[in-house]
mmCIF file of C-alpha atoms in Angstrom:
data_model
loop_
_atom_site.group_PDB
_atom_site.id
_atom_site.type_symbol
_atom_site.label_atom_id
_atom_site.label_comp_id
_atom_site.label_asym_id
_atom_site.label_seq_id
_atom_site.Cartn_x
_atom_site.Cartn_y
_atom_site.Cartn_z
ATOM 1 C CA UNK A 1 28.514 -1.271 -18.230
ATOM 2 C CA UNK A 2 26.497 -3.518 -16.315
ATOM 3 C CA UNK A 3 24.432 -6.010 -18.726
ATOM 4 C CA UNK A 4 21.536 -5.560 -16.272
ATOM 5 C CA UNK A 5 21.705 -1.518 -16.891
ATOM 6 C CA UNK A 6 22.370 -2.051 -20.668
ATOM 7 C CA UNK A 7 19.594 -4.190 -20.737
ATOM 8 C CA UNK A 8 16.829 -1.957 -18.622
ATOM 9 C CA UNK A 9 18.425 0.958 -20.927
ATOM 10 C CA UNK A 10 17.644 -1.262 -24.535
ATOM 11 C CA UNK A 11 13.681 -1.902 -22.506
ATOM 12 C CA UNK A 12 12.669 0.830 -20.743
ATOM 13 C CA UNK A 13 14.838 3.727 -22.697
ATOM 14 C CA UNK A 14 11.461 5.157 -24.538
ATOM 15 C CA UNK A 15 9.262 4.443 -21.579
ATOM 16 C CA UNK A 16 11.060 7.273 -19.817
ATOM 17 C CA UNK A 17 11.200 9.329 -22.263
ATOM 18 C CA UNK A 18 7.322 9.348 -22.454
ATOM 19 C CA UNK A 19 7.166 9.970 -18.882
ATOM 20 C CA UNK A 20 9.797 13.021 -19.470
ATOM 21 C CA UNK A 21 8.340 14.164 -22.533
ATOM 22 C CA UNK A 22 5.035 14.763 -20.893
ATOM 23 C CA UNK A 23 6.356 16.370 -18.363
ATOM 24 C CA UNK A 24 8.676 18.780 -19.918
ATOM 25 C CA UNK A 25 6.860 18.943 -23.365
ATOM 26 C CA UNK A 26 10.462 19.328 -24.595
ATOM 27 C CA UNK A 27 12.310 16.967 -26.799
ATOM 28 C CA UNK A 28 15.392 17.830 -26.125
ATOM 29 C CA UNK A 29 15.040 18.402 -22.066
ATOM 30 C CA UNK A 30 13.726 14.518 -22.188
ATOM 31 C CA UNK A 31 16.460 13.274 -24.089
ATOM 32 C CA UNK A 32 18.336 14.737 -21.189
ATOM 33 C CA UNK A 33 16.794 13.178 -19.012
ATOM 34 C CA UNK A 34 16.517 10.015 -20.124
ATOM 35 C CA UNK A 35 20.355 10.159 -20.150
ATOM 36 C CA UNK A 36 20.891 11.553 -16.203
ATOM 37 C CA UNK A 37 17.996 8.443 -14.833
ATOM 38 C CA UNK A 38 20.065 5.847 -17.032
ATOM 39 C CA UNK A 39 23.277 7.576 -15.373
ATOM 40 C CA UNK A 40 21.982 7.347 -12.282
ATOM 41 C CA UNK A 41 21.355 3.527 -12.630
ATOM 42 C CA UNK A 42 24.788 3.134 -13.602
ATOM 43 C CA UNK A 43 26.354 4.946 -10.576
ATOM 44 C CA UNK A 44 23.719 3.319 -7.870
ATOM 45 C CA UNK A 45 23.067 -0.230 -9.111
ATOM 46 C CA UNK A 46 19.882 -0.232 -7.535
ATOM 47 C CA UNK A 47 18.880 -4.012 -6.568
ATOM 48 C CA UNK A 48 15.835 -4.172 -9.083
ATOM 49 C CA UNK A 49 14.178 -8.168 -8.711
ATOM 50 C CA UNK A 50 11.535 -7.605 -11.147
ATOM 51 C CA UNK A 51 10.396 -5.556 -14.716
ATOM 52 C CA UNK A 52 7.743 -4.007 -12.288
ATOM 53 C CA UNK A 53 10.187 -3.038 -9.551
ATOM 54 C CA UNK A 54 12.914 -1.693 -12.317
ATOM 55 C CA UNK A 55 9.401 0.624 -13.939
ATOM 56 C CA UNK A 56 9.226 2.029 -10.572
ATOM 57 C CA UNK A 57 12.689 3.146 -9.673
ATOM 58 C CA UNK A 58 12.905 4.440 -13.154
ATOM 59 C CA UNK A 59 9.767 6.086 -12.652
ATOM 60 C CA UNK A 60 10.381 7.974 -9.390
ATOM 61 C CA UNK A 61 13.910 8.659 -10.461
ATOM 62 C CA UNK A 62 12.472 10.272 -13.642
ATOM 63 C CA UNK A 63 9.955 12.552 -11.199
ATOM 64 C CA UNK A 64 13.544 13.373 -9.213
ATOM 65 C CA UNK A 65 15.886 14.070 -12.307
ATOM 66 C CA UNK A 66 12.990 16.512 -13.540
ATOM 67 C CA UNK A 67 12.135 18.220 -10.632
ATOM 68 C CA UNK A 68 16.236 18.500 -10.197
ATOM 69 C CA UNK A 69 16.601 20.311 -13.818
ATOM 70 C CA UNK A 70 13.745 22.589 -13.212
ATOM 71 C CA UNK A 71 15.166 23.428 -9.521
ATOM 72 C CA UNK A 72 18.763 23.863 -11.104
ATOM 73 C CA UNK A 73 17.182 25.887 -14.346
ATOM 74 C CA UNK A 74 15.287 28.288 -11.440
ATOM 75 C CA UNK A 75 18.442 28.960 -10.184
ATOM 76 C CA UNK A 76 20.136 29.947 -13.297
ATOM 77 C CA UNK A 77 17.222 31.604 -14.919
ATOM 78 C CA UNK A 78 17.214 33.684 -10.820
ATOM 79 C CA UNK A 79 21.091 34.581 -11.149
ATOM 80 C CA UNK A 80 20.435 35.499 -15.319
ATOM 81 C CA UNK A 81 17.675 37.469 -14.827
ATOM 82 C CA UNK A 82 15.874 35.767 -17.813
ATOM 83 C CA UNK A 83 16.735 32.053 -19.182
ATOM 84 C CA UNK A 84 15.420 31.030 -22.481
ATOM 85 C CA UNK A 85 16.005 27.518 -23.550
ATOM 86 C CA UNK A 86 16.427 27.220 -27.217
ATOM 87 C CA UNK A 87 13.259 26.151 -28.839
ATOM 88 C CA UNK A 88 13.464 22.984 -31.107
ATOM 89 C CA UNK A 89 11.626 21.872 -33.896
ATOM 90 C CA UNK A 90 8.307 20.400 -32.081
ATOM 91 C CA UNK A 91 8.931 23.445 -29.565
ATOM 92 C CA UNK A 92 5.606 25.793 -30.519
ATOM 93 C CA UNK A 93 5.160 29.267 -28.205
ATOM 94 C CA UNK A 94 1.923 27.502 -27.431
ATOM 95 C CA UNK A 95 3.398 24.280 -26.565
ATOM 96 C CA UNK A 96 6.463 25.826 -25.102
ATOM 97 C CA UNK A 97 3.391 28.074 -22.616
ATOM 98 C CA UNK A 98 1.703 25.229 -22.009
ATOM 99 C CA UNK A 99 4.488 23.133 -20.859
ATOM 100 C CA UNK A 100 5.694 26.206 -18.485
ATOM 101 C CA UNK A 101 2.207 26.212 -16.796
ATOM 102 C CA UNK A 102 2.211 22.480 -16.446
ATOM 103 C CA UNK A 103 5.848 22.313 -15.282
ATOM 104 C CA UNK A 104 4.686 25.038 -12.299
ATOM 105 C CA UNK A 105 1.914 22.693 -12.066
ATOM 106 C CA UNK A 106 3.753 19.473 -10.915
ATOM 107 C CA UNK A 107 6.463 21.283 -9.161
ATOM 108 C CA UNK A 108 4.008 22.408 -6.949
ATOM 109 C CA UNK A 109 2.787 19.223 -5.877
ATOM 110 C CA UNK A 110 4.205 16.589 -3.510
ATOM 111 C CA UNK A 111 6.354 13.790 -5.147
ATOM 112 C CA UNK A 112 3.493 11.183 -4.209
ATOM 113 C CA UNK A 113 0.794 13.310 -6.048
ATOM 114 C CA UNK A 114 3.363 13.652 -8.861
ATOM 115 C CA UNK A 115 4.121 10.023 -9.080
ATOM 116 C CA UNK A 116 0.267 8.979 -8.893
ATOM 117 C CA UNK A 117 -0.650 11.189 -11.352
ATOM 118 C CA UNK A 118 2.188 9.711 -13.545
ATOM 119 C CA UNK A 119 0.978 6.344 -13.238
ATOM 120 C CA UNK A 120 -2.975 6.897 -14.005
ATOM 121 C CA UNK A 121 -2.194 9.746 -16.525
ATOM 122 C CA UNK A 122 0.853 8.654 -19.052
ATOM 123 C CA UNK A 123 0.380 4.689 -17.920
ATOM 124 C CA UNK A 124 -3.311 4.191 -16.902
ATOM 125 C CA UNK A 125 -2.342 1.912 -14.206
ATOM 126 C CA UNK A 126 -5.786 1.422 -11.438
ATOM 127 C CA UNK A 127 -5.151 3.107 -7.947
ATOM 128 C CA UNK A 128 -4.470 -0.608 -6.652
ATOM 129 C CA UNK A 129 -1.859 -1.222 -8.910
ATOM 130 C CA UNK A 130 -0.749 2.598 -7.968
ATOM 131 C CA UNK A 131 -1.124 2.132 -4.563
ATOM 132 C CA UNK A 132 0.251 -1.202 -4.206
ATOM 133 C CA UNK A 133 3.928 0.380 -6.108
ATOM 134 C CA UNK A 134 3.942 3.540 -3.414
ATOM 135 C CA UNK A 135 3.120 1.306 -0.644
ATOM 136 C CA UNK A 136 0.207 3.557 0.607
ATOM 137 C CA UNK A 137 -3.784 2.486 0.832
ATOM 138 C CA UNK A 138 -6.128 2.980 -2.088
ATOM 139 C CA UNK A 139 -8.209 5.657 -1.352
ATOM 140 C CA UNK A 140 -4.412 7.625 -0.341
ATOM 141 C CA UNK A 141 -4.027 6.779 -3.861
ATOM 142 C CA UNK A 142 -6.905 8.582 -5.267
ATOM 143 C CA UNK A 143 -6.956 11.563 -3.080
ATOM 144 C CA UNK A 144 -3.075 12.134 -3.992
ATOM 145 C CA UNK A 145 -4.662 11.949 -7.991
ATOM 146 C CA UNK A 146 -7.297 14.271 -7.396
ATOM 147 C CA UNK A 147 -5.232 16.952 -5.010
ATOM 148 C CA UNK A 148 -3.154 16.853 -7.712
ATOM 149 C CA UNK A 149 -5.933 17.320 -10.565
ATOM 150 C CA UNK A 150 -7.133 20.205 -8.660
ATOM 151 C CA UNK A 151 -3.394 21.673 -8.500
ATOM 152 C CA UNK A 152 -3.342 21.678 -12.248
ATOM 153 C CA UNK A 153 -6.673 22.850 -12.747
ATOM 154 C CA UNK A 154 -5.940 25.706 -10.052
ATOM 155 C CA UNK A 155 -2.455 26.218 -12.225
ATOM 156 C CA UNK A 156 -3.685 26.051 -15.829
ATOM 157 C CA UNK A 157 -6.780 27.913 -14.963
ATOM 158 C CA UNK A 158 -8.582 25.176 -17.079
ATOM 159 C CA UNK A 159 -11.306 26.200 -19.723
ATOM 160 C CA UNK A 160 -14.543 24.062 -18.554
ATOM 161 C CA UNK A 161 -15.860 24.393 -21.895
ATOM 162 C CA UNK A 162 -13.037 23.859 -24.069
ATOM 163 C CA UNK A 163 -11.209 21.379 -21.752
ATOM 164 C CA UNK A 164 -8.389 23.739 -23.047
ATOM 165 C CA UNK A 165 -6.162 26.151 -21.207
ATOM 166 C CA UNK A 166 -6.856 29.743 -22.216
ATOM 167 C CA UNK B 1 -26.483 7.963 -6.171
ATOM 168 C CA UNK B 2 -25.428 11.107 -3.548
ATOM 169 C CA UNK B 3 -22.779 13.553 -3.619
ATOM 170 C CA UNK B 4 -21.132 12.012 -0.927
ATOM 171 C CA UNK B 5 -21.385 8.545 -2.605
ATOM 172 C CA UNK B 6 -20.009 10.365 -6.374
ATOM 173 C CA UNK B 7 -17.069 12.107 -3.880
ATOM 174 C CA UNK B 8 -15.840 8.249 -3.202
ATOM 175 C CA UNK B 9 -15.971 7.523 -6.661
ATOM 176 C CA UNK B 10 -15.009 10.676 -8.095
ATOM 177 C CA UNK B 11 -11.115 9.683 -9.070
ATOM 178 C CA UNK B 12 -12.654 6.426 -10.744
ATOM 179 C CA UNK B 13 -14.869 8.473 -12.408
ATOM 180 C CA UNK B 14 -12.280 11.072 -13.407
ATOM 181 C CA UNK B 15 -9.912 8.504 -14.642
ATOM 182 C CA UNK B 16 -11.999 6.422 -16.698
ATOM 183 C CA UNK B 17 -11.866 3.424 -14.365
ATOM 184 C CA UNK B 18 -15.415 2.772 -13.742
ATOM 185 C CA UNK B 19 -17.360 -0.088 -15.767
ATOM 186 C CA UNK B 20 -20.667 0.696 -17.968
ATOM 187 C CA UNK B 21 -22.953 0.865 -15.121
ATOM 188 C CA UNK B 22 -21.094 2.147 -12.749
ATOM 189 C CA UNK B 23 -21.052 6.028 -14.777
ATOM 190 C CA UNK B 24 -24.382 5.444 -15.783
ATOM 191 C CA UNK B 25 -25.274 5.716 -11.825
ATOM 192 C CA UNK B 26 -23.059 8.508 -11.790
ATOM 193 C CA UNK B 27 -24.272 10.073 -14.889
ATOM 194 C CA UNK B 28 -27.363 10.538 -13.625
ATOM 195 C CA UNK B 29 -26.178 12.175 -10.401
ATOM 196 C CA UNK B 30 -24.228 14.702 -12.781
ATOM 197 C CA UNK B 31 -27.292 15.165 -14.698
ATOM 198 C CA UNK B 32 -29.097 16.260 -11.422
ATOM 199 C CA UNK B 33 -27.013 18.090 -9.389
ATOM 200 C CA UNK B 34 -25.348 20.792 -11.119
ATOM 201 C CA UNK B 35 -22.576 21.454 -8.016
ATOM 202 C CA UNK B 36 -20.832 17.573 -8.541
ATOM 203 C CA UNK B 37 -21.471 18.132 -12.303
ATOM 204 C CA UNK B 38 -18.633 20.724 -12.916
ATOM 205 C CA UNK B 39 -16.323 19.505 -10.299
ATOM 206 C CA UNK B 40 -15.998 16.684 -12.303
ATOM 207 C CA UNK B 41 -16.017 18.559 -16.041
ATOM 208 C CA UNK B 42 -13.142 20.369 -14.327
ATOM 209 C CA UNK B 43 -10.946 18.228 -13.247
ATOM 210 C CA UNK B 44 -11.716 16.085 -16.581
ATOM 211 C CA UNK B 45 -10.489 18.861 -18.540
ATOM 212 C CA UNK B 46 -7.445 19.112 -16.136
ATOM 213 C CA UNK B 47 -6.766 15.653 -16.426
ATOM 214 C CA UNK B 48 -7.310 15.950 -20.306
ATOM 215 C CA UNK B 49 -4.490 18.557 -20.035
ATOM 216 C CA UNK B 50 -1.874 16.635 -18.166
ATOM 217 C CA UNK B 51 -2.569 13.814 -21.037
ATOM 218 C CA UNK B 52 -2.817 15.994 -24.032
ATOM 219 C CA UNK B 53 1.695 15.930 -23.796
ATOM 220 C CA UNK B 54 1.470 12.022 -23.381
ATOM 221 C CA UNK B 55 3.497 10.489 -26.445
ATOM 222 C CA UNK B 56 2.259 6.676 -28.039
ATOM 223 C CA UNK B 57 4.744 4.337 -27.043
ATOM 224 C CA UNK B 58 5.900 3.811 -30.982
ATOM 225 C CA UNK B 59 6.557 7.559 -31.287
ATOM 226 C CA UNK B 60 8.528 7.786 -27.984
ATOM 227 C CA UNK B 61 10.447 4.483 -29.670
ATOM 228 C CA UNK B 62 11.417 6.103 -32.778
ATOM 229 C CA UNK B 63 12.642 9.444 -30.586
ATOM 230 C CA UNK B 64 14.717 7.488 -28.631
ATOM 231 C CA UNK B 65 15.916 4.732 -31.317
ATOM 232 C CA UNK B 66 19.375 6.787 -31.788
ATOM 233 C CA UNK B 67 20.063 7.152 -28.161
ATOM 234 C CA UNK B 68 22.831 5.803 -26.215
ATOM 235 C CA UNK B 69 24.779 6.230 -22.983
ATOM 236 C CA UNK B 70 27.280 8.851 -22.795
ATOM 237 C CA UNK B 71 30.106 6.906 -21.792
ATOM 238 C CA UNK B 72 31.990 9.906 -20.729
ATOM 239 C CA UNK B 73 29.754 10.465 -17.701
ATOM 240 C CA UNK B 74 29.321 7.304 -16.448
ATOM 241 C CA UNK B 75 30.989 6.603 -12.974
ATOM 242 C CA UNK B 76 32.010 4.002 -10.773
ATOM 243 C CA UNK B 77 29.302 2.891 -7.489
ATOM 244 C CA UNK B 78 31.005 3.627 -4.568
ATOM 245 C CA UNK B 79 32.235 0.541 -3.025
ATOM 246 C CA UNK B 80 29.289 -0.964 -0.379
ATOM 247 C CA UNK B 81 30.606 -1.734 3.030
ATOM 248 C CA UNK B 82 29.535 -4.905 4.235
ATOM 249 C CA UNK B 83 26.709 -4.896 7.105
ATOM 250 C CA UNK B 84 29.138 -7.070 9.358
ATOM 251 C CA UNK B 85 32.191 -4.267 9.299
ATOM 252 C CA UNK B 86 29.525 -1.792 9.651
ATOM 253 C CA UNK B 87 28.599 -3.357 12.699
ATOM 254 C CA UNK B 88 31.924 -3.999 13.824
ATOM 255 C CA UNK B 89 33.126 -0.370 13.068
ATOM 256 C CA UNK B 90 30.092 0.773 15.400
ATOM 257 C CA UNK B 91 31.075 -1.552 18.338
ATOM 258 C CA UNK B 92 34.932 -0.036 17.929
ATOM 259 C CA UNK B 93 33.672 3.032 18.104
ATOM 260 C CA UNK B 94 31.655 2.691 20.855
ATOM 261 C CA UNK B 95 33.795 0.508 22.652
ATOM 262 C CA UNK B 96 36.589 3.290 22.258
ATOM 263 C CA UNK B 97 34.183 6.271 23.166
ATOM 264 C CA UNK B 98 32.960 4.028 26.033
ATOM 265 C CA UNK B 99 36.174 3.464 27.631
ATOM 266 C CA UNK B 100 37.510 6.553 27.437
ATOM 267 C CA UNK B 101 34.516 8.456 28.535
ATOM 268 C CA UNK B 102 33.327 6.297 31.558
ATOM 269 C CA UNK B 103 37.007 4.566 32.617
ATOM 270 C CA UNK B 104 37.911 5.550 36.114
ATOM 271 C CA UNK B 105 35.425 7.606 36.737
ATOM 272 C CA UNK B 106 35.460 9.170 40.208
ATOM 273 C CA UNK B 107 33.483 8.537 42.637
ATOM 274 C CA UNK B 108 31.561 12.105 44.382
ATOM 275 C CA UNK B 109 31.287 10.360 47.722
ATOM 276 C CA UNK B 110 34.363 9.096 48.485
ATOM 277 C CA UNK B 111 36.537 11.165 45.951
ATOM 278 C CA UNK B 112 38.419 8.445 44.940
ATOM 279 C CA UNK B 113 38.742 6.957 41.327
ATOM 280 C CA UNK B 114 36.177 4.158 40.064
ATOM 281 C CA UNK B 115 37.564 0.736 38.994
ATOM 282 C CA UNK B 116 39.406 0.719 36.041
ATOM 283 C CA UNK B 117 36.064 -1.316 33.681
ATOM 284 C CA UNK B 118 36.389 -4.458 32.262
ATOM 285 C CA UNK B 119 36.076 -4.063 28.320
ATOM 286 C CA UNK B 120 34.586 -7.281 28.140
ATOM 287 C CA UNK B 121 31.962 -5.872 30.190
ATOM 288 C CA UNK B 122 32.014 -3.129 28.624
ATOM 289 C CA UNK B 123 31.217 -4.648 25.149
ATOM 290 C CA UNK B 124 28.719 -6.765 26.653
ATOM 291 C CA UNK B 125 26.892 -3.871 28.002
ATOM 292 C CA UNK B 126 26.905 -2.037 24.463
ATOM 293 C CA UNK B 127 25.714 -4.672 22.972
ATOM 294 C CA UNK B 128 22.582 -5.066 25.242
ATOM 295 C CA UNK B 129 21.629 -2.180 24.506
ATOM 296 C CA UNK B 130 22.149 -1.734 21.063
ATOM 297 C CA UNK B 131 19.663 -4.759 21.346
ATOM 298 C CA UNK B 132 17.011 -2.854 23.384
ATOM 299 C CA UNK B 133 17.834 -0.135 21.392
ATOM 300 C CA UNK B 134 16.300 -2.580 18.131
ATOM 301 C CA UNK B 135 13.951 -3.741 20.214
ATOM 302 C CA UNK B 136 12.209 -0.562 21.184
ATOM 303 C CA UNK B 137 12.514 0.972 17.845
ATOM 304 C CA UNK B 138 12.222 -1.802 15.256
ATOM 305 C CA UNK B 139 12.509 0.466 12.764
ATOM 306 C CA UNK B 140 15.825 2.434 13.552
ATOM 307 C CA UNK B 141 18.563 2.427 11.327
ATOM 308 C CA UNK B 142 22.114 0.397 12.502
ATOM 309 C CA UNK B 143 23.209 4.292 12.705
ATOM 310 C CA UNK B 144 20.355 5.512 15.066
ATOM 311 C CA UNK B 145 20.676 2.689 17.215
ATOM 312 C CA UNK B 146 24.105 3.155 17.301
ATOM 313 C CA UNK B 147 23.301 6.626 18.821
ATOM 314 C CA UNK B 148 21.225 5.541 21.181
ATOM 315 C CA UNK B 149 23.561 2.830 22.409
ATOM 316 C CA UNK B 150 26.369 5.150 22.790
ATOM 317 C CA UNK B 151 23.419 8.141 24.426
ATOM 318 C CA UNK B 152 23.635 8.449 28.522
ATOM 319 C CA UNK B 153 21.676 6.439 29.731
ATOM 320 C CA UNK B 154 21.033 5.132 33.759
ATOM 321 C CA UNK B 155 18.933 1.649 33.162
#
């Protein structure tokens, strides 16, 4: 193994898992995950100069190797008729609902809106710092976070009141 | 503060990235106009949503503490070819294609077979315009402008 990977992997191991826990609301699926992006460093070496460049591959390779499971668990769940993932200990109906309705949620929008949203929601970067990592303008950057806002809102069919989904 | 003026600032706003005074002006929009005020409650509670699954970085640390590579599944990278052999493989290519394809072509007029080219020349001509080829699209792959060296062309 490369030192450089085995290194990123010691650093950056639980970042991603954040970023694929909150997307899948699964433990296990993220643990998954976190193995395929590492994987995927491994097999393509990626040229990475700095910690902020290697937090950016890893985090658009995270929003690919997620949106790849849930394509590839589509197509199973399509040819089974019904696929139901084995629920794990942190794994609630609620949660398990939730995470459903959020997962149709980001795999409706584009992977810029996706990865914008990643950034202010699970890392609270600013839409310059945002921007600056996609390589698009500033207020690109906010209109990708609030077309995607709206998606989810649209999706969840938010509570105002509550702030909860019903 | 006007709706159009809370619309610019509405992500800020959304996102928590606005100082003290800053939301106070916007605050007292909300307070006013009851359209911009539940546009934003909304997509507050989305956003509120899409962080309620958002782990501390000490509890995503302790999930992960166990985890290591599967060495099983980890692969070789495919061996890079150098830019210089790319280039050269293109050139062969096109030098081949190029002298088989245009070589002794016959002239309509007269009916009688063109000169046999020079592949010097030939080369030379490829390579100008390759060149135009980068110069008119800067941002062309070696591939694309490979195409478009090889693509008829009468200038």
């Amino acid at each position: 193994m490369s030192p450089n990977v085995e290194s990123c992997f010691r650093t950056h191991r639980a970042q991603v898992y954040r970023w694929a826990y909150a997307m899948c609301r699964r433990h296990d699926d993220a643990l998954d995950v976190v193995q395929d992006v590492f994987v995927r460093m491994l097999e393509r070496r990626p040229l990475l100069p700095s910690p902020a460049a290697a937090l950016a591959w890893l985090r658009r390779v995270t929003d690919r190797v997620v949106i790849d499971r849930w394509r590839a668990e589509s197509a199973r769940a399509a040819r089974e008729a019904r696929h139901e993932p084995p629920a794990t200990a942190d794994d609630s109906a609620e949660t398990r609902e939730l995470g459903d309705r959020l997962r149709a949620a980001l795999a409706s929008l584009s992977e810029h809106q996706r990865l914008v949203l990643m950034a202010k929601s699970y890392d609270q970067m600013t839409f310059q710092q945002i921007a600056a990592e996609l390589g698009i303008a500033v207020p690109t950057a906010k209109t990708h976070y609030l077309r995607a806002l709206s998606a989810v809102r649209e999706r969840l069919n938010v509570n105002l009141q509550a702030g909860r989904v019903p | 503060m006007n709706c159009e003026t809370f619309h610019d600032r509405l992500a800020e706003f959304v996102s928590g990235e606005l100082d003290s005074a800053q939301r106070t002006a916007i605050q007292e929009h909300l307070d006013a106009c009851a359209t911009c005020r539940e546009l934003a409650r909304s997509l507050q509670a989305a956003a509120a949503v899409v962080e309620t699954g958002v782990l501390s970085a000490e509890e995503a640390e302790r999930r992960t503490a166990g985890l290591t590579l599967p060495a099983a599944r980890r692969t070789q990278a495919p061996p890079r070819v150098s830019p210089v052999l790319r280039y050269a493989a293109a050139i062969l290519i096109a030098f081949g294609g190029g002298y088989l394809t245009r070589g002794w072509r016959t002239d309509p007029t007269t009916n009688t077979p063109g000169p046999r080219p020079q592949p010097e020349l030939v080369t030379r001509q490829l390579l100008d315009r390759y060149a135009r080829a980068a110069n008119e699209y800067p941002e062309s792959s070696s591939f694309s402008r490979s195409l478009l060296m090889l693509a008829p062309s009468d200038r």
